[in-house]
mmCIF file of C-alpha atoms and ligand atoms in Angstrom:
data_model
loop_
_atom_site.group_PDB
_atom_site.id
_atom_site.type_symbol
_atom_site.label_atom_id
_atom_site.label_comp_id
_atom_site.label_asym_id
_atom_site.label_seq_id
_atom_site.Cartn_x
_atom_site.Cartn_y
_atom_site.Cartn_z
ATOM 1 C CA ILE A 22 0.034 -0.009 0.016
ATOM 2 C CA GLU A 23 1.187 3.661 -0.851
ATOM 3 C CA LYS A 24 2.807 5.894 1.604
ATOM 4 C CA THR A 25 3.577 9.504 1.377
ATOM 5 C CA PHE A 26 5.500 12.241 3.226
ATOM 6 C CA LEU A 27 3.469 15.116 4.658
ATOM 7 C CA MET A 28 4.662 18.113 6.663
ATOM 8 C CA VAL A 29 2.990 20.907 8.371
ATOM 9 C CA LYS A 30 5.318 23.794 7.919
ATOM 10 C CA PRO A 31 6.463 26.176 10.681
ATOM 11 C CA ASP A 32 3.487 28.683 9.919
ATOM 12 C CA GLY A 33 0.909 25.800 10.242
ATOM 13 C CA VAL A 34 2.503 24.519 13.620
ATOM 14 C CA GLU A 35 2.639 28.298 14.876
ATOM 15 C CA ARG A 36 -1.053 28.708 13.989
ATOM 16 C CA GLN A 37 -2.059 25.548 15.703
ATOM 17 C CA LEU A 38 -3.238 23.942 12.530
ATOM 18 C CA VAL A 39 -1.667 20.351 13.259
ATOM 19 C CA GLY A 40 -4.801 19.018 14.834
ATOM 20 C CA ASP A 41 -7.065 20.123 11.949
ATOM 21 C CA ILE A 42 -4.727 18.756 9.269
ATOM 22 C CA VAL A 43 -4.222 15.368 10.979
ATOM 23 C CA ASP A 44 -8.085 15.198 11.419
ATOM 24 C CA ARG A 45 -8.607 15.869 7.716
ATOM 25 C CA PHE A 46 -6.329 12.883 6.615
ATOM 26 C CA GLU A 47 -7.752 10.695 9.243
ATOM 27 C CA ARG A 48 -11.408 11.359 8.231
ATOM 28 C CA LYS A 49 -10.513 10.819 4.616
ATOM 29 C CA GLY A 50 -9.465 7.297 5.584
ATOM 30 C CA PHE A 51 -5.829 7.450 5.463
ATOM 31 C CA THR A 52 -3.586 5.996 8.356
ATOM 32 C CA LEU A 53 -0.937 7.801 10.140
ATOM 33 C CA CYS A 54 2.243 5.728 10.390
ATOM 34 C CA GLU A 55 4.960 8.063 11.640
ATOM 35 C CA ALA A 56 4.884 11.580 13.217
ATOM 36 C CA LYS A 57 7.312 13.892 14.823
ATOM 37 C CA LEU A 58 7.587 17.475 16.034
ATOM 38 C CA MET A 59 11.062 18.671 15.026
ATOM 39 C CA THR A 60 13.166 21.696 13.986
ATOM 40 C CA ILE A 61 14.814 21.065 10.588
ATOM 41 C CA THR A 62 18.437 21.983 10.291
ATOM 42 C CA GLU A 63 19.854 23.948 7.429
ATOM 43 C CA ASP A 64 21.560 20.881 6.017
ATOM 44 C CA LEU A 65 18.249 18.863 6.115
ATOM 45 C CA ALA A 66 16.359 21.718 4.509
ATOM 46 C CA LYS A 67 18.938 21.843 1.555
ATOM 47 C CA GLN A 68 18.581 18.162 1.171
ATOM 48 C CA HIS A 69 14.828 18.169 1.254
ATOM 49 C CA TYR A 70 14.409 21.217 -1.164
ATOM 50 C CA ALA A 71 17.573 20.216 -3.323
ATOM 51 C CA GLU A 72 15.456 20.330 -6.608
ATOM 52 C CA HIS A 73 14.913 24.097 -5.930
ATOM 53 C CA SER A 74 18.559 24.968 -5.145
ATOM 54 C CA GLU A 75 18.939 27.128 -8.210
ATOM 55 C CA ARG A 76 15.650 29.002 -7.757
ATOM 56 C CA PRO A 77 15.851 32.581 -6.728
ATOM 57 C CA PHE A 78 13.723 31.907 -3.810
ATOM 58 C CA PHE A 79 15.872 29.075 -2.395
ATOM 59 C CA GLY A 80 17.447 31.017 0.480
ATOM 60 C CA GLU A 81 14.018 32.332 1.489
ATOM 61 C CA LEU A 82 12.482 28.823 1.389
ATOM 62 C CA VAL A 83 15.517 27.282 3.674
ATOM 63 C CA ASP A 84 15.130 30.277 6.063
ATOM 64 C CA PHE A 85 11.314 29.672 6.250
ATOM 65 C CA ILE A 86 11.400 25.892 6.634
ATOM 66 C CA THR A 87 14.056 26.087 9.438
ATOM 67 C CA SER A 88 12.449 28.992 11.272
ATOM 68 C CA GLY A 89 10.466 27.183 13.712
ATOM 69 C CA PRO A 90 9.210 23.486 14.491
ATOM 70 C CA VAL A 91 7.390 21.376 11.762
ATOM 71 C CA PHE A 92 5.242 18.407 12.231
ATOM 72 C CA ALA A 93 6.665 15.644 9.955
ATOM 73 C CA MET A 94 4.380 12.652 8.984
ATOM 74 C CA VAL A 95 4.185 9.448 7.047
ATOM 75 C CA TRP A 96 0.726 8.650 5.909
ATOM 76 C CA GLU A 97 -0.452 5.334 4.253
ATOM 77 C CA GLY A 98 -3.507 4.599 2.033
ATOM 78 C CA GLU A 99 -4.953 4.001 -1.491
ATOM 79 C CA ASN A 100 -3.354 6.705 -3.799
ATOM 80 C CA VAL A 101 -2.376 8.805 -0.839
ATOM 81 C CA ILE A 102 0.407 10.618 -2.760
ATOM 82 C CA SER A 103 -1.910 11.998 -5.323
ATOM 83 C CA VAL A 104 -5.062 12.461 -3.122
ATOM 84 C CA GLY A 105 -2.799 14.060 -0.324
ATOM 85 C CA ARG A 106 -1.737 16.735 -2.960
ATOM 86 C CA LEU A 107 -5.387 17.350 -3.840
ATOM 87 C CA MET A 108 -6.244 17.772 -0.223
ATOM 88 C CA MET A 109 -3.350 20.229 0.135
ATOM 89 C CA GLY A 110 -4.451 22.485 -2.790
ATOM 90 C CA ALA A 111 -2.304 24.097 -5.465
ATOM 91 C CA THR A 112 0.974 25.827 -4.659
ATOM 92 C CA ASN A 113 -0.164 29.069 -6.476
ATOM 93 C CA PRO A 114 -2.621 30.694 -4.004
ATOM 94 C CA LEU A 115 -4.707 31.909 -6.992
ATOM 95 C CA GLU A 116 -5.308 28.158 -7.760
ATOM 96 C CA SER A 117 -5.744 26.611 -4.313
ATOM 97 C CA ALA A 118 -9.487 26.022 -3.998
ATOM 98 C CA PRO A 119 -11.524 26.539 -0.876
ATOM 99 C CA GLY A 120 -11.919 23.261 0.826
ATOM 100 C CA THR A 121 -8.335 22.390 0.401
ATOM 101 C CA ILE A 122 -5.780 23.076 3.151
ATOM 102 C CA ARG A 123 -3.901 25.666 1.479
ATOM 103 C CA GLY A 124 -7.200 27.142 -0.036
ATOM 104 C CA ASP A 125 -8.741 27.469 3.464
ATOM 105 C CA TYR A 126 -5.703 28.524 5.473
ATOM 106 C CA SER A 127 -3.187 30.559 3.437
ATOM 107 C CA THR A 128 -2.938 33.467 0.988
ATOM 108 C CA THR A 129 0.663 33.391 -0.050
ATOM 109 C CA VAL A 130 2.950 31.019 -2.057
ATOM 110 C CA SER A 131 5.929 31.250 0.621
ATOM 111 C CA HIS A 132 3.761 30.484 3.748
ATOM 112 C CA ASN A 133 1.618 27.697 2.588
ATOM 113 C CA VAL A 134 1.143 25.630 5.779
ATOM 114 C CA ILE A 135 1.824 22.129 4.370
ATOM 115 C CA HIS A 136 4.259 20.129 2.205
ATOM 116 C CA GLY A 137 3.502 16.782 0.524
ATOM 117 C CA SER A 138 5.537 14.439 -1.665
ATOM 118 C CA ASP A 139 4.733 15.070 -5.290
ATOM 119 C CA SER A 140 5.570 11.596 -6.759
ATOM 120 C CA PHE A 141 6.351 8.063 -5.753
ATOM 121 C CA ALA A 142 10.161 8.831 -6.047
ATOM 122 C CA SER A 143 9.833 11.989 -3.857
ATOM 123 C CA ALA A 144 7.817 10.079 -1.282
ATOM 124 C CA GLN A 145 10.356 7.355 -1.001
ATOM 125 C CA ARG A 146 13.264 9.938 -0.857
ATOM 126 C CA GLU A 147 11.538 12.300 1.596
ATOM 127 C CA ILE A 148 10.327 9.243 3.938
ATOM 128 C CA THR A 149 13.898 8.133 4.136
ATOM 129 C CA LEU A 150 15.411 11.514 4.674
ATOM 130 C CA PHE A 151 13.131 12.245 7.700
ATOM 131 C CA PHE A 152 12.330 8.845 9.216
ATOM 132 C CA GLY A 153 14.900 6.413 7.763
ATOM 133 C CA GLU A 154 14.421 3.372 5.351
ATOM 134 C CA GLU A 155 12.631 1.330 8.009
ATOM 135 C CA ALA A 156 9.623 3.685 7.458
ATOM 136 C CA LEU A 157 9.126 2.818 3.834
HETATM 137 P P1 GTP B 226 6.067 21.716 -1.270
HETATM 138 O O1 GTP B 226 5.116 20.670 -0.955
HETATM 139 O O2 GTP B 226 6.468 22.649 -0.263
HETATM 140 O O3 GTP B 226 7.256 21.145 -1.990
HETATM 141 O O4 GTP B 226 5.264 22.663 -2.369
HETATM 142 P P2 GTP B 226 4.889 22.237 -3.863
HETATM 143 O O5 GTP B 226 5.207 21.017 -4.224
HETATM 144 O O6 GTP B 226 3.367 22.688 -4.003
HETATM 145 O O7 GTP B 226 5.617 23.487 -4.633
HETATM 146 P P3 GTP B 226 7.183 23.327 -5.119
HETATM 147 O O8 GTP B 226 7.716 22.211 -4.835
HETATM 148 O O9 GTP B 226 7.255 23.833 -6.637
HETATM 149 O O10 GTP B 226 7.897 24.588 -4.340
HETATM 150 C C1 GTP B 226 8.222 24.162 -2.999
HETATM 151 C C2 GTP B 226 7.935 25.531 -2.191
HETATM 152 O O11 GTP B 226 8.524 26.691 -2.479
HETATM 153 C C3 GTP B 226 6.496 25.920 -2.221
HETATM 154 O O12 GTP B 226 5.674 25.161 -1.320
HETATM 155 C C4 GTP B 226 6.629 27.344 -1.816
HETATM 156 O O13 GTP B 226 6.347 27.459 -0.334
HETATM 157 C C5 GTP B 226 7.926 27.711 -2.029
HETATM 158 N N1 GTP B 226 7.880 28.626 -3.211
HETATM 159 C C6 GTP B 226 7.521 28.389 -4.548
HETATM 160 N N2 GTP B 226 7.626 29.650 -5.137
HETATM 161 C C7 GTP B 226 8.152 30.561 -4.401
HETATM 162 C C8 GTP B 226 8.425 31.919 -4.570
HETATM 163 O O14 GTP B 226 8.351 32.543 -5.525
HETATM 164 N N3 GTP B 226 8.921 32.584 -3.351
HETATM 165 C C9 GTP B 226 9.001 31.904 -2.182
HETATM 166 N N4 GTP B 226 9.411 32.503 -1.071
HETATM 167 N N5 GTP B 226 8.597 30.690 -1.992
HETATM 168 C C10 GTP B 226 8.254 30.003 -3.044
HETATM 169 MG MG1 MG B 227 7.214 20.292 -4.020
#
């Protein structure tokens, strides 16, 4: 059965949205496999967002994701990678629909409350990075 990596970003933890976000995925029918509240180091942030290292906003992205605790999770369920992305809502705030997490809780691309793996390969990589191979 499929697994994905989801993470409530520092803005979501600070705004006390962890409970709501966990609740949404539980009510959908997904199963929480792993979870931890942690502060991401600069090194881990750079590895996690390596695909964006050449983007002009990379520095801001690393600063933001390391700015306070995140709530890192592994979830399991049928098509949880793509359905999880649908539940998060689009990256662009003009496209994240009401009813989605980003659509309901954020107005900006830089502080968008949640991260979710965007493919099977990303999910494998990110689960291993945050929880080790045992969590796959
Ligand atoms: P993640 O789940 O966080 O990976 O978001 P995503 O997959 O929806 O988007 P993507 O991987 O393309 O970008 C990663 C993150 O970079 C986004 O979630 C945004 O928070 C951030 N980001 C994207 N564009 C910008 C930008 O123009 N400025 C800033 N500061 N951040 C950006
Ligand atoms: Mg992404």
